[in-house]
XYZ file of C-alpha atoms in Angstrom:
336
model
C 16.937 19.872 11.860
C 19.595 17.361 10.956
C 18.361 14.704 13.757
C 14.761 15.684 12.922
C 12.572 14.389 15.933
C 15.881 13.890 18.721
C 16.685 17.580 17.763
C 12.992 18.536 17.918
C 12.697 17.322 21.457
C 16.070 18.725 22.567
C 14.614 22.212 21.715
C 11.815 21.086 23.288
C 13.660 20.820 26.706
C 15.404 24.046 26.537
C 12.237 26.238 25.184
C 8.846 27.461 26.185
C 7.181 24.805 23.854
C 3.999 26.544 23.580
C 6.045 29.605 21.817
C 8.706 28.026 19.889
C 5.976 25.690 18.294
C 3.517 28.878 17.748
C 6.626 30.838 16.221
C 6.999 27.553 13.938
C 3.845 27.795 12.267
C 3.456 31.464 11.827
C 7.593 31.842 10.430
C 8.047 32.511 6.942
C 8.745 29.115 5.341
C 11.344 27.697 3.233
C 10.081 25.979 0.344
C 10.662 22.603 0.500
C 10.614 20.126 -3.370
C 7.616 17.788 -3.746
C 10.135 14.842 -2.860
C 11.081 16.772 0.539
C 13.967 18.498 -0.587
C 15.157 20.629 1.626
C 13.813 18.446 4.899
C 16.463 16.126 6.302
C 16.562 12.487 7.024
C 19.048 11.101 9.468
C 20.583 8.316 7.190
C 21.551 8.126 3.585
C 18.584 8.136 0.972
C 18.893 5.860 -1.786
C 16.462 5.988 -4.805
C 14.969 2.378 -6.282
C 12.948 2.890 -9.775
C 9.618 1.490 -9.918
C 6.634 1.378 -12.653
C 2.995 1.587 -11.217
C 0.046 1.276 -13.671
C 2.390 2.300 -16.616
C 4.009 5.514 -14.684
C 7.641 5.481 -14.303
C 8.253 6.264 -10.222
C 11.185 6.585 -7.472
C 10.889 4.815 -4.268
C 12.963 6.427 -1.693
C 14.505 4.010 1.277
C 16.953 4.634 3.631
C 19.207 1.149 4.554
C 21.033 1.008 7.718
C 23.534 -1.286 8.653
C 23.756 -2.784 12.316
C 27.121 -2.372 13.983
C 27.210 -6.581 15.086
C 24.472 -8.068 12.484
C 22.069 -10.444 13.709
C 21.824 -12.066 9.856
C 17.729 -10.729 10.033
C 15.965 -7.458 8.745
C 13.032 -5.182 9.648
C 11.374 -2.935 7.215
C 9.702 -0.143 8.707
C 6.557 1.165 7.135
C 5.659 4.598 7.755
C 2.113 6.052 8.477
C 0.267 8.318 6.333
C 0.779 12.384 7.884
C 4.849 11.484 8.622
C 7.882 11.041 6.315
C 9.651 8.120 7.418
C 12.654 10.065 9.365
C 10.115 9.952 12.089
C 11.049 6.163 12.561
C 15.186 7.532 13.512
C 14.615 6.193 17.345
C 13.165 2.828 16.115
C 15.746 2.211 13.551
C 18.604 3.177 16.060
C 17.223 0.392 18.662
C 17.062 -2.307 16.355
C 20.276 -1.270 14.412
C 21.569 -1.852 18.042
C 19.758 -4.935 18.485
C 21.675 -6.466 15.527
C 19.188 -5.743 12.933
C 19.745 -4.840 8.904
C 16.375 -1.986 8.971
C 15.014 -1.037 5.586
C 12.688 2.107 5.437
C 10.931 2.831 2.798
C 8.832 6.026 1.756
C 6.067 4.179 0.012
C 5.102 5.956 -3.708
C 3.057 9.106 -2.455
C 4.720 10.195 0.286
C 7.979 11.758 2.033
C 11.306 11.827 -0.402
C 9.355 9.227 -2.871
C 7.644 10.289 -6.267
C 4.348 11.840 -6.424
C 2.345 9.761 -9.005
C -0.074 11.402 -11.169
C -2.786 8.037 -10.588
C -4.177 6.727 -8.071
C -2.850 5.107 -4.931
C -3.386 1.109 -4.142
C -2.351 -0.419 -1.595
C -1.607 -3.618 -3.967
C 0.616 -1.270 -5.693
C 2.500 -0.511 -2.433
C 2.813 -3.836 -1.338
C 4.722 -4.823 -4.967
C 7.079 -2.076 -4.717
C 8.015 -2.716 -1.342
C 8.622 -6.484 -2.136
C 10.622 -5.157 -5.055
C 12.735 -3.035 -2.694
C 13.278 -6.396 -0.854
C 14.292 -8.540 -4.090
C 16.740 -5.441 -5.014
C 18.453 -5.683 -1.708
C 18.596 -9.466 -2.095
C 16.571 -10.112 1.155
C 14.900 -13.147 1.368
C 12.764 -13.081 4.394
C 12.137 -9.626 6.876
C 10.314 -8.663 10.176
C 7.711 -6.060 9.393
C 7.083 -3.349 11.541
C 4.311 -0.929 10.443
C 2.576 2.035 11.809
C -1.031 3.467 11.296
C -1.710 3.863 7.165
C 1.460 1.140 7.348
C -0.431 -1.338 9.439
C -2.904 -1.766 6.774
C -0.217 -2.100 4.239
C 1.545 -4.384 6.229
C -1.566 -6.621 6.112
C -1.668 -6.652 2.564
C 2.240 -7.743 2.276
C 1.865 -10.550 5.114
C -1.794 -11.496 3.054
C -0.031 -11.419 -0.202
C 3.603 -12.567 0.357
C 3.123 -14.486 3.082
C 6.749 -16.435 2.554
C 8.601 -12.950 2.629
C 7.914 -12.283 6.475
C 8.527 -13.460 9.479
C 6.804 -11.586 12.240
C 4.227 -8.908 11.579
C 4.113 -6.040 14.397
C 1.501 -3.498 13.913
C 1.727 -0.158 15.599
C -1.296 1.902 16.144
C -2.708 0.730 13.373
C -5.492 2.543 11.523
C -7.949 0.162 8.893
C -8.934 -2.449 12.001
C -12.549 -1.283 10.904
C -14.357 -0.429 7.921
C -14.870 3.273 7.400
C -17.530 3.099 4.466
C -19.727 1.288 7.298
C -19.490 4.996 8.789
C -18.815 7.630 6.115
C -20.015 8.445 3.246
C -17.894 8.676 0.316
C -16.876 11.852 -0.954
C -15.394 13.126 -3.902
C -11.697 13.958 -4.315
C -11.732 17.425 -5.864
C -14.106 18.251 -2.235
C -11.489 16.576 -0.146
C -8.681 18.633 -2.151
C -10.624 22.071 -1.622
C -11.009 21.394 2.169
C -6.645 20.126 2.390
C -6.184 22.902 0.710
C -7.598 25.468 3.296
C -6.029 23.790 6.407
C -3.241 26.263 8.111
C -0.207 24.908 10.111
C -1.811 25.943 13.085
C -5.031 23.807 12.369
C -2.857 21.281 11.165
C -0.940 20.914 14.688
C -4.819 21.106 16.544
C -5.888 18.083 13.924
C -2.933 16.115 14.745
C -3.069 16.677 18.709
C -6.713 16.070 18.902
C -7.228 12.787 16.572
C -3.811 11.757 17.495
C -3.969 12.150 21.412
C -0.562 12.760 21.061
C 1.765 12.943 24.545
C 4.774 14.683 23.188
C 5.961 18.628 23.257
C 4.390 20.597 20.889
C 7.884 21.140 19.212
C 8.302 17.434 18.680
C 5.276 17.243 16.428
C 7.239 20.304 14.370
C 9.185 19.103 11.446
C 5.678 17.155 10.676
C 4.131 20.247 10.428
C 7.186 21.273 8.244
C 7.053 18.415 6.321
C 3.515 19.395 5.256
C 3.033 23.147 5.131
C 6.493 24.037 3.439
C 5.556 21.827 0.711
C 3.252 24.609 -0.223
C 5.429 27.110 -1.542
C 6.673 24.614 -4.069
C 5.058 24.893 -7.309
C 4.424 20.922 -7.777
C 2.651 21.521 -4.460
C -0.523 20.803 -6.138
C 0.468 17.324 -7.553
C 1.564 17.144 -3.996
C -1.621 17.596 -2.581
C -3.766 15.017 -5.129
C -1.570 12.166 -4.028
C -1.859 13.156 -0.338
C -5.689 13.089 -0.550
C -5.708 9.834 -2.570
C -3.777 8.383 0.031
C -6.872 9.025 1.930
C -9.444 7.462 -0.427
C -6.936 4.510 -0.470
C -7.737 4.127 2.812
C -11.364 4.153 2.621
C -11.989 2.695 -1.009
C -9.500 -0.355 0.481
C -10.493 -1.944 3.180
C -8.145 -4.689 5.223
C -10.683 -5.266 8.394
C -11.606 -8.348 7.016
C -8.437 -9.566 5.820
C -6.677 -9.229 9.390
C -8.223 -12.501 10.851
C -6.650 -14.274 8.042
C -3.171 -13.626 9.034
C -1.485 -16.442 10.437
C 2.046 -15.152 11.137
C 3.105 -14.365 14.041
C 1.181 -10.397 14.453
C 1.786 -8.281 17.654
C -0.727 -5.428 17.805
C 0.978 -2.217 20.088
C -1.638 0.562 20.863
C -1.575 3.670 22.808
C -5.050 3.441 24.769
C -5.476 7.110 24.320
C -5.775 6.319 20.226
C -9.024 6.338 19.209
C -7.960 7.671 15.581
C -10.363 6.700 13.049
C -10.248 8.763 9.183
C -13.344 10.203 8.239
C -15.012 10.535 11.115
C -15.676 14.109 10.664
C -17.550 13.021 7.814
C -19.712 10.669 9.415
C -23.100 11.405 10.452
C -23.013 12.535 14.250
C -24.532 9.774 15.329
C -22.211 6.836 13.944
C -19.605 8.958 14.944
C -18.904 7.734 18.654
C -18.799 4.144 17.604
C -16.202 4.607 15.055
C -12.055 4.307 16.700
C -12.207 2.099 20.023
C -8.819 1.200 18.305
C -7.480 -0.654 21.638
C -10.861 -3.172 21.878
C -10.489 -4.113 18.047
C -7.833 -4.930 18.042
C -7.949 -7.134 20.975
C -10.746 -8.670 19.026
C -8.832 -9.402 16.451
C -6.191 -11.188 17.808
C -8.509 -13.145 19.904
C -9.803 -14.138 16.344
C -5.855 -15.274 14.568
C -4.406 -18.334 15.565
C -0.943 -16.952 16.472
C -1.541 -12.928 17.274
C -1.572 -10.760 20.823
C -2.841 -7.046 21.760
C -0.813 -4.840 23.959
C -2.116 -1.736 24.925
C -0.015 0.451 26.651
C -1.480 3.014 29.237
C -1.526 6.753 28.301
C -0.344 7.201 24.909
C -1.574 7.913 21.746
C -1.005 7.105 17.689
C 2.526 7.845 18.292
C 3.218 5.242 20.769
C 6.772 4.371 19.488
C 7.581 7.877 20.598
C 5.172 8.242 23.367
C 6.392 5.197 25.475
C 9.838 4.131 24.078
C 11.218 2.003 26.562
C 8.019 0.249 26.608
C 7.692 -0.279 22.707
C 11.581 -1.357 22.752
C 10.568 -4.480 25.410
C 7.584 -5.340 23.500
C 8.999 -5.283 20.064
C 12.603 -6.904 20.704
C 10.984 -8.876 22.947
C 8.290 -9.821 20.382
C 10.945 -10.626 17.615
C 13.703 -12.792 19.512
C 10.832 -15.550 19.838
């Protein structure tokens, strides 16, 4: 696994996918440390300290250096269920498009310290304009996914002066979840997380996800998650997982995303209709929530300097679903 997602889809090609992935999540499993030790990322991890509300945290990054620099930087903000090695394809296009790329693992998640509060996205944005001020960069391109497209709004709302162009890729947070679910209480949350297998874990990602790839592509996230479990911080693990999920619903950026007057390129799959909770909502509410693709055409139609693409048949992982696609719209989208 020391390519992560290239290797994953090589196997993919030269295996029955349907086995190798099955034989995957039944294997005995490796434990893995709460800050993914043990699970590879395919450029150097560097460590940044941090201090949210009091608590003494690492922020892990990876920094990659372009070949013929362009003078200009993206940071790359990862979603919620993937550690940010899942960006390796992105940050070897724009490395090759002359670009300095910065990619964090935000405080919560992937090779990053588990706090023992709670997660805010106010928080997140800080550290990750701390990460920039450390690296002496003035001025980036952000380029978020899902859980990072609502964290990407908060950074362009908050430090406006720090970005340049804002592209947000299947974005989740276009809509307001408490107008659909109820809240619910952590320690329920933690019981049901704690009872999900591998196997219902790779269903939960196909089916909310729509996801186009081979079954052993979506692998080392299963990995990422499951072989967490036979760590014995795995618990601390698991409360900052689920509060990543109440940060989503307690923090709302729907109404925030019309304010944004950067330059924002929304790029979604038109098979995402992901939308967190909905399980939770009452049956009825529950159709209405995730036409992902028609809000956020609505809310570009609403910013004075944004666009929607959707592009046909893919999912929440359209940077890996449609490549060459995403490459055109992106590069395309930051030479203006």
């Amino acid at each position: 696994m020391n390519r992560l997602l290239p290797a994953a889809l090589a196997a993919a090609l030269l295996a029955s996918p349907f086995t190798s992935a099955h034989a995957a999540d039944t294997a005995p499993r490796e434990p893995y440390g709460i800050a993914l030790e043990g699970f590879a990322y395919p450029y150097p991890v560097h460590l940044l300290p941090v201090i949210n509300d009091g608590e003494q945290l690492s922020m892990a990054y990876m920094d990659v250096a372009p070949a013929q620099p362009n003078g200009r930087t993206v940071v790359l903000l990862h979603g919620r269920n993937f550690p940010s090695s899942y960006w390796a394809p992105v940050i070897r296009m724009l490395s090759e498009a002359g670009y300095r790329v910065v990619v964090p693992d935000q405080i919560g998640f992937g090779k990053s310290s588990k706090p023992q509060g709670e997660l805010h996205f106010d928080n997140l944005a800080r550290n990750t304009v701390a990460l920039l001020d450390h690296l002496k960069i003035e001025k980036a391109e952000i380029v978020a996914h899902s859980l990072g497209g609502m964290l990407g709004v908060r950074i362009a709302r908050a430090y406006p002066d720090r970005v340049v162009h804002l592209v947000l890729t299947a974005p989740i947070g276009l809509e307001d979840y408490r107008l659909y679910v109820p809240p619910t209480p952590t320690e329920t949350i933690i019981a049901t997380e704690d009872k999900l297998t591998a196997d219902g874990y790779r269903k939960q990602l196909q089916t909310n996800y729509a996801i186009k790839l081979p079954p052993d592509a979506i692998t080392p996230f299963i990995d990422a998650r499951f072989n967490i479990k036979g760590s014995p911080d795995y618990p601390r693990w698991l409360r900052a997982f689920v509060s990543s999920g109440q940060m989503i619903y307690r923090e709302p950026v729907a109404d925030e995303i019309p304010l944004i007057t950067l330059p924002t390129l929304f790029i979604m799959g038109a098979d995402d209709h992901n939308a967190p909770g909905r399980p939770l909502a009452p049956e009825a509410l529950r159709a209405k929530m995730g036409e992902n693709a028609e809000l956020a055409k609505a809310l570009a139609a609403k910013m004075p300097n944004a666009r929607a693409e959707v592009i046909p048949d893919t999912g929440h992982l359209v940077f890996l679903e449609a490549p060459e696609k995403y490459k055109e719209l992106v590069l395309g989208f930051l030479g203006r």
